Coordinates of C-alpha atoms and ligand atoms in Angstrom, one line a residue:
M332 CA -14.1 -33.0 2.1
A333 CA -12.0 -29.8 1.7
K334 CA -14.1 -26.6 1.9
T335 CA -13.9 -24.5 -1.2
E336 CA -14.3 -20.8 -1.9
T337 CA -17.2 -19.9 -4.2
L338 CA -16.3 -16.3 -4.9
T339 CA -13.7 -14.9 -7.2
F340 CA -11.5 -12.0 -6.0
S341 CA -13.7 -9.3 -7.5
Q342 CA -16.9 -11.0 -6.3
S343 CA -15.3 -11.2 -2.8
V344 CA -14.5 -7.5 -2.8
N345 CA -18.1 -6.7 -4.0
H346 CA -19.5 -9.1 -1.4
M347 CA -17.8 -7.1 1.4
V348 CA -18.7 -3.7 -0.1
E349 CA -22.3 -4.8 -0.2
R350 CA -22.4 -4.6 3.6
A351 CA -21.7 -0.8 3.2
F352 CA -24.3 -0.4 0.5
K353 CA -26.8 -1.9 3.0
V354 CA -25.8 0.4 5.9
L355 CA -26.1 3.4 3.6
D356 CA -29.3 2.1 2.0
L357 CA -27.6 3.1 -1.3
D358 CA -29.8 3.4 -4.4
Q359 CA -29.4 0.5 -6.9
G360 CA -28.1 2.7 -9.7
T361 CA -25.0 3.9 -7.7
A362 CA -24.5 0.4 -6.3
N363 CA -24.5 -1.1 -9.8
A364 CA -22.0 1.5 -11.0
L365 CA -19.7 0.6 -8.1
R366 CA -20.1 -3.2 -8.6
S367 CA -18.4 -3.1 -12.0
C368 CA -15.3 -1.6 -13.6
N369 CA -15.8 1.3 -15.9
S370 CA -13.4 -0.1 -18.5
V371 CA -10.9 -2.9 -18.9
L372 CA -8.1 -3.0 -21.5
Q373 CA -6.5 -6.3 -22.4
V374 CA -3.4 -6.3 -24.5
R375 CA -1.3 -9.0 -26.1
F376 CA 2.0 -7.9 -27.6
P377 CA 5.0 -9.7 -29.0
V378 CA 8.6 -9.1 -27.8
K379 CA 11.7 -10.7 -29.2
I380 CA 13.6 -12.4 -26.4
K381 CA 16.9 -14.2 -27.0
G382 CA 16.0 -14.4 -30.8
K383 CA 12.6 -15.9 -30.2
I384 CA 9.2 -14.0 -30.2
E385 CA 7.3 -14.3 -27.0
V386 CA 3.7 -13.0 -26.6
F387 CA 2.8 -11.2 -23.3
T388 CA -0.7 -10.5 -21.9
G389 CA -1.4 -7.5 -19.8
W390 CA -4.4 -5.6 -18.4
R391 CA -5.3 -2.1 -17.2
A392 CA -8.7 -1.8 -15.5
V393 CA -10.4 1.5 -14.6
H394 CA -13.0 1.1 -11.9
S395 CA -14.1 4.6 -11.4
T396 CA -13.3 8.0 -12.9
H397 CA -15.4 10.1 -10.5
R398 CA -12.0 11.8 -9.9
L399 CA -9.2 12.0 -12.4
P400 CA -6.6 10.7 -12.9
A401 CA -7.5 7.1 -12.0
K402 CA -4.7 5.7 -9.9
G403 CA -3.3 2.3 -9.1
G404 CA -0.3 0.0 -9.3
I405 CA 1.0 -2.2 -12.0
R406 CA 2.0 -5.7 -10.9
F407 CA 4.2 -8.2 -12.7
A408 CA 3.1 -11.7 -11.7
P409 CA 2.9 -15.1 -13.5
Y410 CA -0.6 -15.8 -12.2
A411 CA -2.1 -12.3 -13.0
N412 CA -5.6 -12.4 -14.5
Q413 CA -8.4 -10.0 -15.4
D414 CA -10.6 -10.7 -12.4
E415 CA -7.8 -9.9 -10.1
V416 CA -7.0 -6.6 -11.9
E417 CA -10.7 -5.6 -11.7
A418 CA -10.8 -6.4 -8.0
L419 CA -7.7 -4.4 -7.3
A420 CA -9.0 -1.5 -9.4
A421 CA -12.2 -1.4 -7.2
L422 CA -10.1 -1.5 -4.1
M423 CA -8.2 1.5 -5.4
T424 CA -11.3 3.5 -5.8
Y425 CA -12.3 2.9 -2.1
K426 CA -8.8 3.3 -0.9
C427 CA -8.4 6.8 -2.4
A428 CA -11.8 7.8 -1.0
I429 CA -10.9 6.6 2.5
V430 CA -7.7 8.6 2.7
D431 CA -9.1 11.6 0.8
V432 CA -6.8 11.3 -2.1
P433 CA -8.6 12.9 -5.1
F434 CA -8.1 10.0 -7.6
G435 CA -10.3 7.4 -9.3
G436 CA -9.4 3.7 -9.0
S437 CA -7.4 1.7 -11.5
K438 CA -5.0 -1.2 -11.6
G439 CA -2.8 -3.0 -14.1
A440 CA -1.0 -6.3 -14.4
L441 CA 1.4 -8.1 -16.8
M442 CA 1.4 -11.9 -16.8
I443 CA 5.1 -12.5 -16.3
D444 CA 7.6 -14.0 -13.9
P445 CA 10.3 -11.3 -13.7
R446 CA 12.8 -13.9 -12.3
N447 CA 12.9 -15.5 -15.8
Y448 CA 14.2 -12.4 -17.6
D449 CA 17.4 -10.3 -17.3
R450 CA 17.4 -6.6 -16.8
D451 CA 17.6 -5.6 -20.5
E452 CA 14.7 -8.0 -21.3
M453 CA 12.6 -6.6 -18.5
E454 CA 13.2 -3.1 -19.8
K455 CA 12.2 -4.1 -23.4
I456 CA 9.0 -5.8 -22.1
T457 CA 8.1 -2.9 -19.8
R458 CA 8.6 -0.3 -22.5
R459 CA 6.5 -2.3 -24.9
F460 CA 3.7 -2.7 -22.4
T461 CA 3.8 1.1 -21.7
L462 CA 3.5 1.8 -25.4
E463 CA 0.3 -0.3 -25.5
L464 CA -1.1 1.5 -22.5
V465 CA -0.3 5.0 -23.8
R466 CA -1.6 4.3 -27.3
K467 CA -4.9 3.0 -26.0
G468 CA -5.4 6.0 -23.7
F469 CA -4.7 4.1 -20.4
L470 CA -1.7 6.1 -19.3
S471 CA -1.2 9.9 -18.9
P472 CA -0.6 12.4 -16.1
S473 CA -4.3 13.6 -16.3
T474 CA -6.2 10.3 -16.9
N475 CA -4.4 7.3 -15.6
V476 CA -1.3 7.1 -13.4
P477 CA 0.3 3.8 -12.5
A478 CA 2.6 3.0 -9.5
P479 CA 4.6 0.1 -8.3
D480 CA 3.0 -3.1 -7.0
M481 CA 4.1 -6.7 -6.7
G482 CA 7.0 -7.5 -8.9
T483 CA 7.6 -3.8 -9.9
G484 CA 9.5 -1.0 -8.4
Q485 CA 11.4 2.3 -9.1
R486 CA 13.2 0.8 -12.0
E487 CA 10.0 -0.1 -13.9
M488 CA 8.4 3.3 -13.1
A489 CA 11.5 5.1 -14.5
W490 CA 11.2 3.1 -17.8
I491 CA 7.5 3.9 -18.0
A492 CA 8.0 7.7 -17.5
D493 CA 10.8 7.7 -20.0
T494 CA 8.7 5.8 -22.6
Y495 CA 5.8 8.2 -22.1
K496 CA 8.2 11.2 -22.5
H497 CA 9.4 9.9 -25.9
L498 CA 5.8 9.5 -27.1
H499 CA 4.7 12.9 -25.8
P500 CA 7.8 15.2 -25.8
E501 CA 5.5 18.2 -25.7
D502 CA 3.9 17.3 -22.4
I503 CA 5.7 19.4 -19.8
N504 CA 4.1 17.3 -17.0
Y505 CA 5.3 14.0 -18.4
L506 CA 6.9 13.0 -15.1
A507 CA 3.4 12.9 -13.5
C508 CA 2.4 10.0 -15.8
V509 CA 3.6 7.5 -13.2
T510 CA 4.6 7.6 -9.5
G511 CA 7.1 5.6 -7.5
K512 CA 10.0 6.8 -9.7
P513 CA 13.5 7.0 -8.4
V514 CA 14.2 10.4 -6.7
H515 CA 16.8 11.4 -9.3
H516 CA 14.1 10.8 -11.9
G517 CA 11.3 12.9 -10.5
G518 CA 10.3 10.6 -7.6
I519 CA 9.7 11.8 -4.1
R520 CA 11.6 10.9 -1.0
G521 CA 9.7 8.4 1.2
R522 CA 7.7 6.8 -1.6
T523 CA 9.6 3.4 -1.7
E524 CA 8.8 2.8 2.0
A525 CA 5.5 4.6 2.0
T526 CA 3.1 1.6 2.2
G527 CA 5.1 -0.1 4.9
R528 CA 5.4 3.2 6.8
G529 CA 1.7 3.6 6.4
V530 CA 1.1 0.2 8.0
Q531 CA 3.2 1.3 10.9
Y532 CA 1.3 4.6 11.3
V533 CA -2.0 2.7 11.2
L534 CA -0.9 0.4 14.0
Q535 CA 0.5 3.3 16.0
E536 CA -2.9 5.1 15.7
F537 CA -4.8 1.9 16.7
F538 CA -2.7 1.6 19.9
R539 CA -3.4 5.3 20.8
H540 CA -7.0 4.2 21.5
P541 CA -7.0 2.0 24.6
D542 CA -10.7 1.1 24.2
D543 CA -10.0 -0.2 20.7
V544 CA -7.0 -2.2 21.9
Q545 CA -9.1 -3.6 24.7
R546 CA -11.9 -4.6 22.3
A547 CA -9.3 -6.5 20.3
G548 CA -8.3 -8.5 23.4
M549 CA -5.0 -6.7 24.1
D550 CA -3.6 -3.9 26.2
G551 CA -0.7 -1.5 26.3
N552 CA 1.1 -0.3 23.2
L553 CA 3.1 -1.9 20.4
D554 CA 6.1 -2.5 22.6
N555 CA 6.8 -6.3 22.7
K556 CA 3.6 -7.2 20.9
T557 CA 4.2 -10.4 18.9
I558 CA 3.9 -10.1 15.1
I559 CA 3.7 -12.6 12.3
I560 CA 4.3 -11.2 8.9
Q561 CA 3.7 -12.8 5.5
G562 CA 5.9 -11.6 2.7
L563 CA 9.2 -9.7 3.1
G564 CA 8.9 -7.7 -0.1
N565 CA 8.5 -3.9 -0.4
V566 CA 5.5 -3.6 2.0
G567 CA 6.4 -6.4 4.4
Y568 CA 10.1 -5.5 4.8
Y569 CA 9.5 -1.8 5.6
A570 CA 6.5 -2.4 7.8
S571 CA 8.3 -5.1 9.9
K572 CA 11.5 -3.1 10.0
F573 CA 9.9 0.1 11.3
L574 CA 7.6 -1.7 13.7
S575 CA 10.5 -3.7 15.3
E576 CA 13.2 -1.0 15.2
E577 CA 11.1 2.0 16.2
D578 CA 8.1 0.6 18.1
H579 CA 9.9 -2.3 19.6
A580 CA 7.3 -4.9 18.5
R581 CA 8.6 -8.5 18.3
I582 CA 8.5 -10.0 14.8
I583 CA 8.4 -13.7 15.8
C584 CA 7.8 -15.2 12.4
V585 CA 8.3 -14.3 8.8
I586 CA 6.6 -16.3 6.1
E587 CA 8.1 -16.2 2.6
R588 CA 7.3 -18.1 -0.6
D589 CA 9.5 -21.1 0.3
G590 CA 8.5 -21.5 4.0
F591 CA 8.7 -19.6 7.3
V592 CA 11.3 -18.8 9.9
Y593 CA 10.3 -18.6 13.6
N594 CA 12.0 -17.2 16.7
D595 CA 9.9 -16.3 19.7
K596 CA 12.6 -13.9 21.0
G597 CA 12.2 -11.9 17.8
I598 CA 13.8 -11.8 14.4
N599 CA 16.2 -9.1 13.3
I600 CA 14.5 -7.9 10.1
E601 CA 17.5 -6.2 8.6
N602 CA 19.7 -9.3 9.0
L603 CA 17.0 -11.6 7.6
H604 CA 16.4 -9.2 4.7
Q605 CA 20.1 -9.2 3.9
Y606 CA 20.1 -13.0 4.1
I607 CA 17.3 -13.2 1.6
I608 CA 19.1 -10.8 -0.8
E609 CA 22.2 -13.0 -0.7
N610 CA 20.5 -16.5 -0.7
H611 CA 17.1 -15.9 -2.3
T612 CA 15.4 -17.9 0.4
V613 CA 14.7 -17.8 4.2
K614 CA 15.8 -21.4 4.5
G615 CA 19.1 -21.7 6.4
Y616 CA 18.8 -18.3 8.2
P617 CA 20.9 -18.9 11.3
D618 CA 18.8 -17.2 14.0
A619 CA 15.4 -18.8 13.6
K620 CA 13.8 -22.2 13.0
F621 CA 12.7 -23.0 9.4
D622 CA 9.6 -24.9 8.3
A623 CA 8.7 -25.4 4.6
D624 CA 4.9 -25.2 5.3
G625 CA 4.4 -21.4 5.1
K626 CA 0.6 -21.4 5.3
K627 CA 0.7 -23.2 8.6
A628 CA 2.5 -20.3 10.2
L629 CA -0.6 -18.0 9.6
E630 CA -2.3 -20.1 12.3
L631 CA 0.4 -19.6 15.0
E632 CA -0.2 -17.8 18.2
C633 CA 0.5 -14.0 18.0
D634 CA -0.9 -10.6 18.8
I635 CA -0.8 -9.2 15.3
L636 CA -0.8 -10.9 11.9
I637 CA 0.3 -8.9 8.9
P638 CA -0.4 -10.5 5.6
A639 CA 1.8 -8.6 3.2
A640 CA 2.2 -10.9 0.2
L641 CA -0.7 -12.3 -1.8
E642 CA -4.5 -12.3 -1.9
A643 CA -6.7 -15.1 -0.6
Q644 CA -4.3 -16.3 2.1
I645 CA -7.0 -16.6 4.8
T646 CA -9.9 -18.6 3.4
I647 CA -12.7 -20.8 4.7
E648 CA -10.1 -23.5 5.0
N649 CA -8.0 -21.8 7.7
A650 CA -10.0 -18.8 9.0
D651 CA -11.3 -20.6 12.1
K652 CA -7.7 -21.7 13.0
I653 CA -6.3 -18.1 13.0
K654 CA -5.2 -17.2 16.5
A655 CA -4.0 -13.6 16.0
R656 CA -6.2 -11.0 17.9
L657 CA -5.6 -8.3 15.3
I658 CA -5.0 -8.7 11.5
A659 CA -3.7 -5.7 9.6
E660 CA -4.2 -6.4 5.9
A661 CA -1.0 -4.9 4.3
A662 CA -1.6 -6.9 1.2
N663 CA -4.6 -6.4 -1.0
G664 CA -7.4 -9.0 -0.5
P665 CA -5.5 -11.4 1.8
I666 CA -8.8 -12.4 3.5
T667 CA -11.7 -13.8 1.3
A668 CA -15.2 -12.5 2.0
Q669 CA -16.2 -15.9 3.4
A670 CA -13.2 -16.0 5.7
D671 CA -13.9 -12.5 6.8
E672 CA -17.3 -13.5 8.1
I673 CA -15.8 -16.5 10.0
L674 CA -13.2 -14.2 11.6
I675 CA -15.7 -11.5 12.5
K676 CA -17.9 -14.2 14.2
K677 CA -14.8 -15.4 16.1
G678 CA -14.1 -11.9 17.3
T679 CA -10.9 -11.2 15.4
T680 CA -10.3 -7.5 14.8
I681 CA -9.4 -6.8 11.2
L682 CA -8.0 -3.5 9.9
P683 CA -8.8 -3.7 6.2
D684 CA -6.6 -3.5 3.1
A685 CA -8.3 -0.5 1.6
Y686 CA -7.3 1.5 4.6
V687 CA -4.1 -0.2 5.9
N688 CA -2.1 -0.2 2.7
A689 CA -3.2 3.3 1.5
G690 CA 0.1 4.8 2.5
G691 CA 1.5 4.0 -1.0
V692 CA -1.2 5.9 -2.9
T693 CA -1.0 8.8 -0.4
V694 CA 2.7 9.4 -1.0
S695 CA 2.1 8.8 -4.7
Y696 CA -0.4 11.7 -4.5
F697 CA 2.3 13.9 -3.0
E698 CA 4.7 12.8 -5.8
W699 CA 2.1 13.6 -8.5
I700 CA 1.6 17.1 -7.0
R701 CA 5.4 17.6 -6.8
N702 CA 5.7 16.6 -10.5
L703 CA 2.9 19.0 -11.6
S704 CA 4.3 21.9 -9.5
H705 CA 7.8 21.2 -10.7
I706 CA 9.3 21.9 -7.3
R707 CA 10.5 19.8 -4.3
F708 CA 8.5 20.2 -1.1
G709 CA 10.3 22.4 1.4
R710 CA 12.5 24.1 -1.1
M711 CA 10.9 27.6 -0.6
Q712 CA 10.4 27.5 3.1
K713 CA 13.3 25.5 4.7
R714 CA 15.9 28.2 5.1
H715 CA 13.3 30.8 6.0
D716 CA 12.0 28.5 8.8
E717 CA 15.5 27.9 10.0
M718 CA 16.2 31.7 10.2
R719 CA 13.0 32.3 12.2
N720 CA 13.8 29.3 14.5
T721 CA 17.3 30.8 15.1
Q722 CA 15.7 34.1 16.2
Y723 CA 13.3 32.3 18.6
I724 CA 16.2 30.4 20.1
S725 CA 18.2 33.7 20.6
M726 CA 15.1 35.3 22.2
L727 CA 14.6 32.3 24.5
E728 CA 18.2 32.4 25.6
E729 CA 18.0 36.1 26.2
I730 CA 14.8 35.8 28.3
T731 CA 15.9 32.8 30.4
G732 CA 19.6 33.9 30.6
T733 CA 20.7 30.3 29.9
S734 CA 22.2 29.0 26.7
I735 CA 20.7 26.0 24.9
S736 CA 22.9 22.9 24.2
E737 CA 24.3 22.5 20.7
K738 CA 22.2 19.2 20.2
T739 CA 19.0 20.9 21.2
R740 CA 19.9 24.0 19.1
I741 CA 20.3 21.9 15.9
K742 CA 16.9 20.1 16.6
L743 CA 15.0 23.4 17.2
K744 CA 16.6 25.2 14.3
H745 CA 15.8 22.4 11.7
G746 CA 13.5 23.5 8.9
A747 CA 11.4 20.8 7.3
N748 CA 12.8 19.2 4.2
E749 CA 11.0 16.9 1.8
I750 CA 11.1 13.7 3.8
D751 CA 9.9 15.5 6.9
I752 CA 6.9 16.9 5.0
V753 CA 6.1 13.6 3.3
R754 CA 6.2 11.7 6.6
S755 CA 4.1 14.3 8.4
G756 CA 1.6 14.3 5.6
L757 CA 1.4 10.5 5.6
D758 CA 1.1 10.2 9.3
D759 CA -1.7 12.9 9.4
T760 CA -3.5 11.1 6.6
M761 CA -3.5 7.7 8.2
R762 CA -4.5 9.1 11.6
Q763 CA -7.3 11.2 10.2
A764 CA -8.7 8.2 8.2
Y765 CA -8.5 6.0 11.3
Q766 CA -10.5 8.6 13.3
E767 CA -13.2 8.9 10.7
I768 CA -13.5 5.1 10.4
R769 CA -13.6 4.7 14.2
E770 CA -16.2 7.5 14.6
L771 CA -18.5 5.5 12.2
L772 CA -17.8 2.2 14.0
L773 CA -18.7 3.8 17.4
T774 CA -21.7 5.8 16.4
N775 CA -23.5 3.8 13.8
D776 CA -25.0 0.7 15.4
K777 CA -25.4 -1.0 12.0
I778 CA -21.6 -1.1 11.7
T779 CA -19.7 -3.7 13.8
D780 CA -16.4 -4.0 12.0
Y781 CA -13.6 -1.8 10.6
R782 CA -14.0 -3.1 7.1
T783 CA -17.6 -2.1 6.8
A784 CA -16.9 1.3 8.5
S785 CA -14.1 1.9 6.0
Y786 CA -16.3 1.1 3.0
V787 CA -19.2 3.2 4.4
L788 CA -16.8 6.1 4.6
A789 CA -15.6 5.5 1.1
V790 CA -18.9 4.8 -0.6
D791 CA -20.6 7.7 1.0
K792 CA -17.9 10.1 -0.4
I793 CA -18.0 8.5 -3.9
A794 CA -21.8 8.4 -4.1
R795 CA -22.0 12.1 -3.1
S796 CA -19.5 13.0 -5.8
Y797 CA -21.5 10.9 -8.4
I798 CA -24.6 12.9 -7.4
D799 CA -22.8 16.2 -7.4
I800 CA -21.3 15.7 -10.9
G801 CA -24.5 14.0 -12.2
L802 CA -23.2 10.8 -13.7
Y803 CA -26.6 9.6 -14.7
Ligands
NAD1151 P1 6.7 -7.4 -3.6 O1 6.8 -8.2 -4.9 O2 7.8 -6.4 -3.3 O3 6.8 -8.5 -2.3 C1 6.0 -9.6 -2.2 C2 6.7 -10.6 -1.3 O4 5.8 -11.7 -1.0 C3 8.0 -11.1 -1.9 O5 9.0 -11.0 -0.9 C4 7.6 -12.5 -2.2 O6 8.7 -13.4 -2.2 C5 6.6 -12.9 -1.2 N1 5.7 -14.0 -1.5 C6 5.3 -14.4 -2.7 N2 4.6 -15.5 -2.6 C7 4.5 -15.8 -1.3 C8 3.8 -16.8 -0.6 N3 3.1 -17.7 -1.2 N4 3.9 -16.8 0.8 C9 4.7 -15.8 1.4 N5 5.3 -14.8 0.7 C10 5.2 -14.8 -0.6 O7 5.3 -6.9 -3.5 P2 4.7 -5.7 -2.6 O8 4.8 -4.4 -3.4 O9 5.4 -5.7 -1.2 O10 3.2 -6.0 -2.5 C11 2.7 -6.9 -1.5 C12 1.2 -6.7 -1.3 O11 1.0 -5.4 -1.0 C13 0.4 -6.9 -2.6 O12 -0.9 -7.4 -2.2 C14 0.2 -5.5 -3.2 O13 -0.9 -5.4 -4.0 C15 0.1 -4.8 -1.9 N6 0.4 -3.3 -2.0 C16 1.6 -2.9 -2.4 C17 1.9 -1.5 -2.5 C18 3.2 -1.0 -2.9 O14 3.4 0.3 -2.7 N7 4.2 -1.7 -3.3 C19 0.8 -0.6 -2.2 C20 -0.4 -1.1 -1.7 C21 -0.6 -2.4 -1.6

């Protein structure tokens, strides 16, 4: 008989957080506050599409407002449901705390398959959904700030910002009501690729610690490590592109919605991505073998498995067949609580979602600050830094009596622009969080896995802020 999962997504998240409550010996009041969402809005609204009225259902859940605004993406997906939105909102609370981003946790979803609607229809539906969220107090720069997630991107965020602006023309900070906007519409350079870039920084930091790598049954660095990635959307595409192009990891398998492609010599991610854009499938990609059974590929031999698509992909049905030594959860909730226990017993190292995919919200935080300060990062210092660097170069040449090559001169002179500052801030954030998680894992003998360590780090910070502001 097939084994079945007994927990919903939100129960699964809570089940795993419970391990942290135990380690911290958290009082029941605070634990209860964290087990449930603070508020959940459900909206049903009609939109006229091709002359016919269609009714859409959407949600926005706020898990915690210990910090404001509450932050979290909006996903457009045909299978969206309230339990999923509540689970994702809770993950946002923990995620923000892990990477020290001063936000509460929220998440939204609209039950829709965007592939069934054209651009103008999507704009109409997104603007109408935004109207509902704003009217009900679930969207504003100071209380609740969405971002992209599955099925949404820059385009939808621009429509959301513009709709909010029309409803609140007096709000000088209107651009900060949503993050992940296009750069020419108040967005920040580096946000689109931030989550994938964050996944890369997490793995780079993991491989800077030889003891951690050894405990996971590997050695060396990312060079030539074999990777299987599930989902070549926003997160999966950038993560696998950067890991293969910059760290020389070998992406041997890409799993998409219609099957997987495999090549043990490595897949060129840019070529495959282009192929998907043109053909809307991975089937037929010339440089790899295709198989329609996508889920089977999760069980193939590899060093690192990166689920970057949907939740509940590794369950009690396939957990004991997973061969990867390390799993980096780029998606939210790809491993169920019951599967997590099986994998831990098996000795698989898991870097958890609430930490691994926090790059998106980190750069969203930078974008929010940029919108509130009304100035691009680097604008005030860049030329000043370049002038000072030029003086240093001249001094160095004078002292040494040798002249520096033009290539080196350009490098040394360079003053940081926005993308440099964003990348440096993101890298520092992901490294810092890893070191805090690692410290807990190594020093607290009640903690034996990265997920529990991450949640202990988060819950401890949130509980302290509950006590400080006196929520009871
Ligand atoms: P996306 O919509 O851009 O990409 C999802 C990809 O998964 C698509 O390529 C899709 O074809 C593929 N896919 C769908 N069903 C699949 C299946 N059954 N098997 C394999 N692939 C399948 O979404 P995204 O923004 O990349 O988000 C992916 C995950 O990362 C989600 O769990 C999301 O919550 C999480 N996440 C995203 C961000 C962000 O900034 N976009 C931030 C944090 C976490």
